[in-house]
Each structure stands twice: as C-alpha cells, then as structure tokens.
Short mmCIF file of C-alpha atoms and ligand atoms in Angstrom, two decimals:
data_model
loop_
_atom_site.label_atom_id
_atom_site.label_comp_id
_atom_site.label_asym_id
_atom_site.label_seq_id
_atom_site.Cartn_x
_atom_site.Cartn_y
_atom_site.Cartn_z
CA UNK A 7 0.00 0.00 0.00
CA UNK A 8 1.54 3.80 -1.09
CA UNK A 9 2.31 5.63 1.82
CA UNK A 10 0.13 9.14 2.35
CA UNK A 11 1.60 11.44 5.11
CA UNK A 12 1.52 14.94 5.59
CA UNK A 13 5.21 16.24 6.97
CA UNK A 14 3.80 18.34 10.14
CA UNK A 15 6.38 20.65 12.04
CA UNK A 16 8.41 19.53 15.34
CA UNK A 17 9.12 15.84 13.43
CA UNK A 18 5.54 15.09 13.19
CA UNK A 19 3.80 13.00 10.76
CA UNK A 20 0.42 12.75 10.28
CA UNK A 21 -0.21 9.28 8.10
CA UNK A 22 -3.44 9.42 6.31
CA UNK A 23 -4.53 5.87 7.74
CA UNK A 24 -6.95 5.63 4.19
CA UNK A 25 -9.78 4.07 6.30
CA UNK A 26 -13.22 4.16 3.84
CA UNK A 27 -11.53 7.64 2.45
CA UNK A 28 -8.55 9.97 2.13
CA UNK A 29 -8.35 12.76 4.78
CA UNK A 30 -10.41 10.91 7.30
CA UNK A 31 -8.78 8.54 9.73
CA UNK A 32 -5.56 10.09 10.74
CA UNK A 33 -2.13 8.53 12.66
CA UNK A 34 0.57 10.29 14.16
CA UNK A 35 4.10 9.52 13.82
CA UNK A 36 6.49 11.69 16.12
CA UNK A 37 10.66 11.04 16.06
CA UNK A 38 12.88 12.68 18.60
CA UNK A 39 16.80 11.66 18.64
CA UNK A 40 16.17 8.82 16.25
CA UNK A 41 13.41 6.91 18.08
CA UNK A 42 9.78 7.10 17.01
CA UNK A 43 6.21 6.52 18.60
CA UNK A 44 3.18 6.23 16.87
CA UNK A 45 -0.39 7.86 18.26
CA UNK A 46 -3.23 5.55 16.81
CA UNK A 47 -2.93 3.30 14.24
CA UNK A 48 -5.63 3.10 12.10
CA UNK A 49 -7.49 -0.07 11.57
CA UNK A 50 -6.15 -3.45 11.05
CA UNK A 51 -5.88 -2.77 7.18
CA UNK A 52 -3.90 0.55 8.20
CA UNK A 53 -0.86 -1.30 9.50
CA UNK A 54 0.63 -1.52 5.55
CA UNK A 55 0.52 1.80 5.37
CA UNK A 56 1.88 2.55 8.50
CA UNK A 57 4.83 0.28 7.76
CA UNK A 58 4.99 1.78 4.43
CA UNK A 59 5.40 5.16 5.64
CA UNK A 60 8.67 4.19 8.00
CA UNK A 61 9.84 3.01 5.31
CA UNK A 62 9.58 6.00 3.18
CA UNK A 63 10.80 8.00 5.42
CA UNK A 64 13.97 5.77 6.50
CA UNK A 65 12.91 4.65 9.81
CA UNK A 66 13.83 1.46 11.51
CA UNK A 67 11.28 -0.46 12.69
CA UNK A 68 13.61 -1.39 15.50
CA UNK A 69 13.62 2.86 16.14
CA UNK A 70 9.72 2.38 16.91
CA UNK A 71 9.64 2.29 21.34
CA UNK A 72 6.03 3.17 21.64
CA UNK A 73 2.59 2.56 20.04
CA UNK A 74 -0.05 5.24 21.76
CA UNK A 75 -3.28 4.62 21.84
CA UNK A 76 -5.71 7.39 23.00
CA UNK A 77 -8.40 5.27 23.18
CA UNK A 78 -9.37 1.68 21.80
CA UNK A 79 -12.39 2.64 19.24
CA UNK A 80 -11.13 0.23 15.92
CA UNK A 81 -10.57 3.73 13.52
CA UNK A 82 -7.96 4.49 16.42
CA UNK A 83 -6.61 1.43 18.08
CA UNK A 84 -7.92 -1.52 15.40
CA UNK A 85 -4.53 -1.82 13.93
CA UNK A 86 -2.63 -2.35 17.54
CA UNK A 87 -2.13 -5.85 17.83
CA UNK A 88 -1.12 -6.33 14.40
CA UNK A 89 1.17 -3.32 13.77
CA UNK A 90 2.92 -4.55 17.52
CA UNK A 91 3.89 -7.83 15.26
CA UNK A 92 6.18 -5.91 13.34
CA UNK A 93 8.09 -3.56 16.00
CA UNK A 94 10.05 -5.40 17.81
CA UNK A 95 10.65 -3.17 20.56
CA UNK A 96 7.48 -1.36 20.70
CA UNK A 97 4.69 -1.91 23.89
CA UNK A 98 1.17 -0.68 23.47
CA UNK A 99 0.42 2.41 25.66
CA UNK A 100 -3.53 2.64 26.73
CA UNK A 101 -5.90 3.82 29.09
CA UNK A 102 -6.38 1.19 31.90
CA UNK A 103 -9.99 0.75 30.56
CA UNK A 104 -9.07 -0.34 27.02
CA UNK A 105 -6.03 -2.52 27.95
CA UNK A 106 -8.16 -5.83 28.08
CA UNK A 107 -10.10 -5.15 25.27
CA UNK A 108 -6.53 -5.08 23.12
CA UNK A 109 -5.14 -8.29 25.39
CA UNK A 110 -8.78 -10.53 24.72
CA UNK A 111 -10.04 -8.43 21.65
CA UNK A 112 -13.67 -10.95 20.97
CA UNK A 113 -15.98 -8.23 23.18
CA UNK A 114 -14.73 -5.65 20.99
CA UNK A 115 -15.10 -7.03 18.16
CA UNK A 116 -18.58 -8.57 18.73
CA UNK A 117 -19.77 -5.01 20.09
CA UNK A 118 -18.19 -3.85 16.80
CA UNK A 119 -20.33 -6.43 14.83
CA UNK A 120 -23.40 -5.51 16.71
CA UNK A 121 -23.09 -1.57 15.52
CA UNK A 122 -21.94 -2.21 12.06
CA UNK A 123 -22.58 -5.61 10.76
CA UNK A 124 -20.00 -8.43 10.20
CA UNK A 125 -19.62 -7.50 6.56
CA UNK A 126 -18.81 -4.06 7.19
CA UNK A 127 -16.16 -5.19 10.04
CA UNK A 128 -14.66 -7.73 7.26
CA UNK A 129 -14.62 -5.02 4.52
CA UNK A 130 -13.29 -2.02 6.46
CA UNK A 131 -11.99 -3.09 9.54
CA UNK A 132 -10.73 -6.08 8.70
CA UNK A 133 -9.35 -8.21 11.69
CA UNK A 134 -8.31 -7.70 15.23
CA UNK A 135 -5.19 -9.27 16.52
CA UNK A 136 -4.60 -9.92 20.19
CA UNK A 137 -2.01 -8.12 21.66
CA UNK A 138 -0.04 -10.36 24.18
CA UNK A 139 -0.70 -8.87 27.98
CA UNK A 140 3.48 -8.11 28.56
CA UNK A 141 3.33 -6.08 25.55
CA UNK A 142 0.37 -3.95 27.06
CA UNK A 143 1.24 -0.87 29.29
CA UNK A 144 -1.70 1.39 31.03
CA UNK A 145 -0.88 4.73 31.25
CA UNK A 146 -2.62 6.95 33.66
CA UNK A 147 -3.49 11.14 34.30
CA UNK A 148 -0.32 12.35 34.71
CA UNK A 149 1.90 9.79 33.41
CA UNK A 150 4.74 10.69 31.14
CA UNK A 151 6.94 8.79 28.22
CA UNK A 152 10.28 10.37 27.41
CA UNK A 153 10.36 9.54 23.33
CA UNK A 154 14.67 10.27 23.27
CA UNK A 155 14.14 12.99 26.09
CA UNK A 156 10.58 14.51 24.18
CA UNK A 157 8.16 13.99 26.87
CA UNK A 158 4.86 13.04 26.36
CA UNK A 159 2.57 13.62 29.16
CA UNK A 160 -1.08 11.76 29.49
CA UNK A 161 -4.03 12.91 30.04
CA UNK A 162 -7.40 11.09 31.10
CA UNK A 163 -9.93 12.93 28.76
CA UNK A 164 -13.22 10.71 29.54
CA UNK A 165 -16.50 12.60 27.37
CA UNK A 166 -16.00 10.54 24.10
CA UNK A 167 -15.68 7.84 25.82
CA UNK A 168 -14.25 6.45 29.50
CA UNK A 169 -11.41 4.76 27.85
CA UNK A 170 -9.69 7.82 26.65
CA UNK A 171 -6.33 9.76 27.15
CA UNK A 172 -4.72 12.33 25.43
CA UNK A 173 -1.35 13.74 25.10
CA UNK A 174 -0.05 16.88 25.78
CA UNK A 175 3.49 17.35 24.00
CA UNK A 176 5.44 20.09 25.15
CA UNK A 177 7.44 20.49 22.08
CA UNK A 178 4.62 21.49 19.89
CA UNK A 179 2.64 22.71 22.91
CA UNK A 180 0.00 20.26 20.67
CA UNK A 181 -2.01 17.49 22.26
CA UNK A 182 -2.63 14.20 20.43
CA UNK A 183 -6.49 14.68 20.96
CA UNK A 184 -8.06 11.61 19.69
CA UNK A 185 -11.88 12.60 19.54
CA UNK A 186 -11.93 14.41 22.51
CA UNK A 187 -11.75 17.92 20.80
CA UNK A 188 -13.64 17.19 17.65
CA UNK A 189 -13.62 16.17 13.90
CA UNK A 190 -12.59 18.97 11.76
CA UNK A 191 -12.49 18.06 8.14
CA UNK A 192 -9.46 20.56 6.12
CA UNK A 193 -12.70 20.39 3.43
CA UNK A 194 -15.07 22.67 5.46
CA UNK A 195 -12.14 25.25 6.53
CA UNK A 196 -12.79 28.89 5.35
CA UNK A 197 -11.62 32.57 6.60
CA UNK A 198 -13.37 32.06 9.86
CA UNK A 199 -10.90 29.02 10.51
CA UNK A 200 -11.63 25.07 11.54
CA UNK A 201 -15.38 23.90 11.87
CA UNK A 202 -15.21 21.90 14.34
CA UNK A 203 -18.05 19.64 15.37
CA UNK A 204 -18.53 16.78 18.44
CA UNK A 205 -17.93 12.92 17.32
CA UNK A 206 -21.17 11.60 19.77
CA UNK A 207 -19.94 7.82 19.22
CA UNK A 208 -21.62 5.00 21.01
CA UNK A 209 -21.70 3.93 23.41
CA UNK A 210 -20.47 6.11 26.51
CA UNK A 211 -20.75 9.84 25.13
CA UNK A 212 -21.61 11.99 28.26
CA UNK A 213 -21.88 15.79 27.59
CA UNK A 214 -21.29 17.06 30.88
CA UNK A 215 -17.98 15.25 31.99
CA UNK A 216 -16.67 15.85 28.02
CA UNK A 217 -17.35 19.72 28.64
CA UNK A 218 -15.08 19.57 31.33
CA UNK A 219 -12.55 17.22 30.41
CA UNK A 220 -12.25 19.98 27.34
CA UNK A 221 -11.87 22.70 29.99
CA UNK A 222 -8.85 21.08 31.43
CA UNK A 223 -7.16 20.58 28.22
CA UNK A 224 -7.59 24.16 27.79
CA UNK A 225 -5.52 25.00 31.37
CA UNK A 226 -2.26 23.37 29.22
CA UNK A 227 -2.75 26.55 26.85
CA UNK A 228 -2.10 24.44 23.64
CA UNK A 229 -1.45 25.95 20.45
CA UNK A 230 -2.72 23.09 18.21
CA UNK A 231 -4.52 20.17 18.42
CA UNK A 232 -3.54 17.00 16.19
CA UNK A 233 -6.66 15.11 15.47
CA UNK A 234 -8.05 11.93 14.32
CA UNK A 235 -10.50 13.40 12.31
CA UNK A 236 -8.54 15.07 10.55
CA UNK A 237 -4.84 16.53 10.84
CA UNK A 238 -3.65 19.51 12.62
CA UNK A 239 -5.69 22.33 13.70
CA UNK A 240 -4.82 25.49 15.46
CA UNK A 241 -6.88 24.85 18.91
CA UNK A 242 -7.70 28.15 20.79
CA UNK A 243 -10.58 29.22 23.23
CA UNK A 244 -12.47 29.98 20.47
CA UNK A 245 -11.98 26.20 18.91
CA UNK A 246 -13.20 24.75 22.48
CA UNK A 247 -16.11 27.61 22.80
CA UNK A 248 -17.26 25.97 19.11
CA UNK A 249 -17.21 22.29 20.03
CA UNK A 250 -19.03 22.85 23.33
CA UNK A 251 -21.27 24.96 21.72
CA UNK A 252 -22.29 21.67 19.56
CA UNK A 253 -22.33 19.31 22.11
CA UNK A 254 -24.87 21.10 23.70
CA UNK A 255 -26.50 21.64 20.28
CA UNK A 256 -26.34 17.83 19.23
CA UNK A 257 -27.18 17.19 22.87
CA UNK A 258 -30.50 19.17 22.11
CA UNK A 259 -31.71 17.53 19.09
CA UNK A 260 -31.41 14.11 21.25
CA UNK A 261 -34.18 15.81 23.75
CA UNK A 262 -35.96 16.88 20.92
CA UNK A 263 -36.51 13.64 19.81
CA UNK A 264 -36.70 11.50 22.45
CA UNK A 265 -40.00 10.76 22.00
CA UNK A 266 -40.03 11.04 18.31
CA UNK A 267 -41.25 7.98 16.01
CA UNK A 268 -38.59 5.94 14.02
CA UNK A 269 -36.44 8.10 16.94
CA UNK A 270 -32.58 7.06 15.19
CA UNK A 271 -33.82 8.39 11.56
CA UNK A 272 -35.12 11.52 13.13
CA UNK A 273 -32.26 12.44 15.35
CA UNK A 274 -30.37 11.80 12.10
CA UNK A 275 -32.34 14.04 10.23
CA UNK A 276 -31.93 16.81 12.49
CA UNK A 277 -28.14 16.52 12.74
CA UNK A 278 -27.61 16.71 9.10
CA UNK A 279 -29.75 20.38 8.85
CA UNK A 280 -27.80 21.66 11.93
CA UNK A 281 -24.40 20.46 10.45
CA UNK A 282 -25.50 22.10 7.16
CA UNK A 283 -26.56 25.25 9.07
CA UNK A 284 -23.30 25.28 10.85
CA UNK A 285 -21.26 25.14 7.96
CA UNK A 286 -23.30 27.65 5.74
CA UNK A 287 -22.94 29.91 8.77
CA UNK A 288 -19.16 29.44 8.82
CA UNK A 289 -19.22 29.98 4.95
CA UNK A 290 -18.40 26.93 3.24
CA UNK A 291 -19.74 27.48 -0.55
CA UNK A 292 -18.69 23.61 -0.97
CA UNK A 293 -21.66 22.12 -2.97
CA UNK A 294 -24.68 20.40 -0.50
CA UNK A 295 -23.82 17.12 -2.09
CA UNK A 296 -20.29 16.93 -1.21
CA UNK A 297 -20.94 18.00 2.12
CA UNK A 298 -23.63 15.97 3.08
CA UNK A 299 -21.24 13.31 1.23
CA UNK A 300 -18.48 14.06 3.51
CA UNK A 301 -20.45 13.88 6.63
CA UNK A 302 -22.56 10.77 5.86
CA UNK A 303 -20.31 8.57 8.15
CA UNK A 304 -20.54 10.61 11.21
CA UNK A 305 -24.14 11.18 11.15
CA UNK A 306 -24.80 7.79 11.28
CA UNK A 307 -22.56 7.16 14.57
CA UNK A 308 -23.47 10.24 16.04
CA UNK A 309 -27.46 9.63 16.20
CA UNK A 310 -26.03 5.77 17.14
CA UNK A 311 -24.64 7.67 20.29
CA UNK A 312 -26.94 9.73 21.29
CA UNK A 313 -29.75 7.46 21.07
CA UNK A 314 -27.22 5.41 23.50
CA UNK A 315 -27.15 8.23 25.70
CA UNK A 316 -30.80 9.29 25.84
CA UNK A 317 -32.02 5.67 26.70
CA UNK A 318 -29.28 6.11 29.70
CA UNK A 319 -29.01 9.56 30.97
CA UNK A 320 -31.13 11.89 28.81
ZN1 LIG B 424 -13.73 7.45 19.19
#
C-alpha cells in the first residue's frame, strides 16, 4: 500500500490511515533523537501503510519504542495488535480501561459487529489481533513517556468515551487529541478558521464530563490540536467555545426527539440540517452534495450515540 503522510512541524507526521476515504482517519508519527512513537494506528488494514510510511521516510522499525493509543475505538486502536507484530521493541500504551479489550479483543469485536454488521467489520476493519498482555502498558493522568528525552505527558480525557487519554506534547505545545476535541475536516475550513463539530460515538458519550474534560485541556494553553479526524488544527478558546457549543447543540436535538417515532432516523435528520446550518454559517460554498457526502459517516454514529445516551441519561 503507497504511503500518504503529511510532513507536520516539530518531526511530526500525520499518516493518512486511508480508512473508507482519504483525509479521514488520521495517525501520528512523532521522532525525537532517532526513536519514534506512533499515536493511533488506524485499523487493522492501516498497518501496511503505517509500515509503508517508516519506510519511506527511512525509519527502523527497531527505532519504533512506543505505540499510543488514545483510546481503543477500531478507527484508532484496530490496527494495535497487528502493527505490535512488526516492531520489535514497541509496547502498546492505553488507558487502563481499554487494555483488556486489546489483550482478549472478541468483546470488541462482537460489540463492533453488533453496531456495524460483520460485513462491514470484514470489509473495512478487517481483523483484530490480540495483543499479548506483557506487551500492554496502562498509562494513567499524569503519566509521562520520554520519546529520546521529548516527553509526552497523558491525560485522562473521559466525554468521548471512559477509555480515553490524550497527550499533551510540550514540544509542539499540541495534544494528540483523539476525539476528545472534535472532527474537523481541512474540506469545510474557510476565513473564519476550523469547523469543528462533536464525534457523539456510542456507546459512553456523556456531555457534561466531556465539557469539562475539554476545559482542562484548555488550562495546558495548547497551540494546536492533532486530530483523528482530521490533521492539525490550530486549537484556541475559540476552537473549544465551538465544540461545546455543539455538544450542547447535538445534545438538544437528542431531547428533541426523544420521544419522536422511528427516533434514530429523526435524530439523524436533524443533525444533518444543523451540520449544514453550521457550515453555511461558517461559509463553506462547498456544494450540499459533497458535504452531506463528507459527513454521511458521522451522522450515522453520532445519532447511534446519542440514542445510547438518551435511553441512559437523557
Ligand atoms: Zn472514538
């Protein structure tokens, strides 16, 4: 598989993991005094092209100490156990949450199943590999990884979901944010900057603890945020003031609905007009089609998620 990376400042890499499109499913590779760590890996069939891209850019695999996972949803973490086959000194680095679902992956994957269909896991995600339990590190608030002396500090972000961390690196004053502050596709950016808009995934999304776990990532004073979803953003108040503003708003369309008929395809409904709003507000002139193309996959998940949430909290 051909490499696609984006050469980011401060020796960081952003691989374009080519999960179901281009510019979508991000990794991270970061090299400090020739050793390298990777944040997220993609899905299973991401791990060629994660291999392919040390490779391109001269890297041992041997150079590879840590693989980072900020939390153990498949687009992030699906590739783990099988990209840890081919580093040969690299341990897995997760939240003590996900750590058992990487060691014994068959809950994952049949909760996986359950949301999206065996076919779908097959076609996209492809496989899970177990990742043996000496291999598997938890990493907790506070904890820190020196990467050749470049220290990479964690930092339990639950919202998204319970299992997650992020990291704050001090070098780019940039934290590896997972989903915890958003998707931001580069397709919807215009004068007014990033649109930035709240990944509700199933199945532990919980507004009020995200909102704050987004507060204290804003204490660190970061200066960008290197996302998932998709590459590097400048994150400033204004970024966080945005995605809170559309948790609450996604949050409110859930409440509007809860008692709605055929509740999923009305929540759905709903999320598509407000993410159109949003974005004709924030001037994208990209055609309806394209955008409504672009965020097909995250509607579906999000109304997933917050029907989740309703039957549990709302
Ligand atoms: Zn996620």
């Amino acid at each position: 598989m051909k490499a696609i990376y984006h050469e980011l400042e401060f020796n960081i890499t952003c691989i374009d993991t080519q999960h179901m499109r281009k510019d979508f499913v991000a990794a991270y590779l970061i090299e400090n005094n020739g050793r390298a760590a990777f944040i997220d890996t993609g899905c299973y069939l991401s791990v060629p092209t994660l291999l392919a891209t040390l490779e391109a850019k001269n890297i041992s695999r041997e150079s590879v100490d840590y693989i980072i996972l900020t939390h153990i949803h498949l687009d992030h973490a699906g590739g783990a156990g099988e990209l840890l086959k081919h580093l040969p000194n690299a341990n897995i680095y997760v939240h003590e949450r996900g750590a058992h679902h990487l060691i014994d992956p068959s809950k994952l994957r049949a909760g996986v199943i359950n949301v999206y269909g065996e076919l779908f896991f097959k076609q996209f995600l492809g496989d899970l590999i177990p990742a043996p339990k000496d291999r598997v590190i938890i990493k907790q608030e506070g904890d820190t990884l020196s990467l050749g002396g470049r220290i990479l500090k964690f930092i339990d972000t639950p919202g998204h979901a319970r299992h997650h961390l992020c990291i704050w690196d001090e070098t780019s004053r940039g934290i590896f944010s997972g989903d915890t502050l958003g998707v931001s596709y580069r397709e919807f950016d215009t004068e007014q900057g990033t649109l930035i808009f709240p990944p509700t995934t199933p199945i532990q999304f919980d507004p009020a603890v995200w909102i704050n776990t987004i507060n204290k990532l804003m204490t660190l004073k970061p200066k960008v945020a290197y996302l998932t979803h998709f590459n590097q953003i400048e994150f400033n108040q204004d970024s966080a003031k945005m995605l809170i503003q559309h948790i609450n708003g996604f949050v409110d369309i859930a409440k509007a609905h809860k008692t709605s008929d055929n509740r999923h395809k009305a929540i759905k409904k709903s999320l598509l007009s407000y993410l159109l709003d949003i974005a004709t507000k924030h001037g994208v002139t990209l055609d309806e089609v394209k955008q409504i193309k672009l965020f097909k996959g995250d509607l579906e998940i999000c109304a997933q998620g917050l029907g989740v949430w309703l039957d549990q909290d709302g």
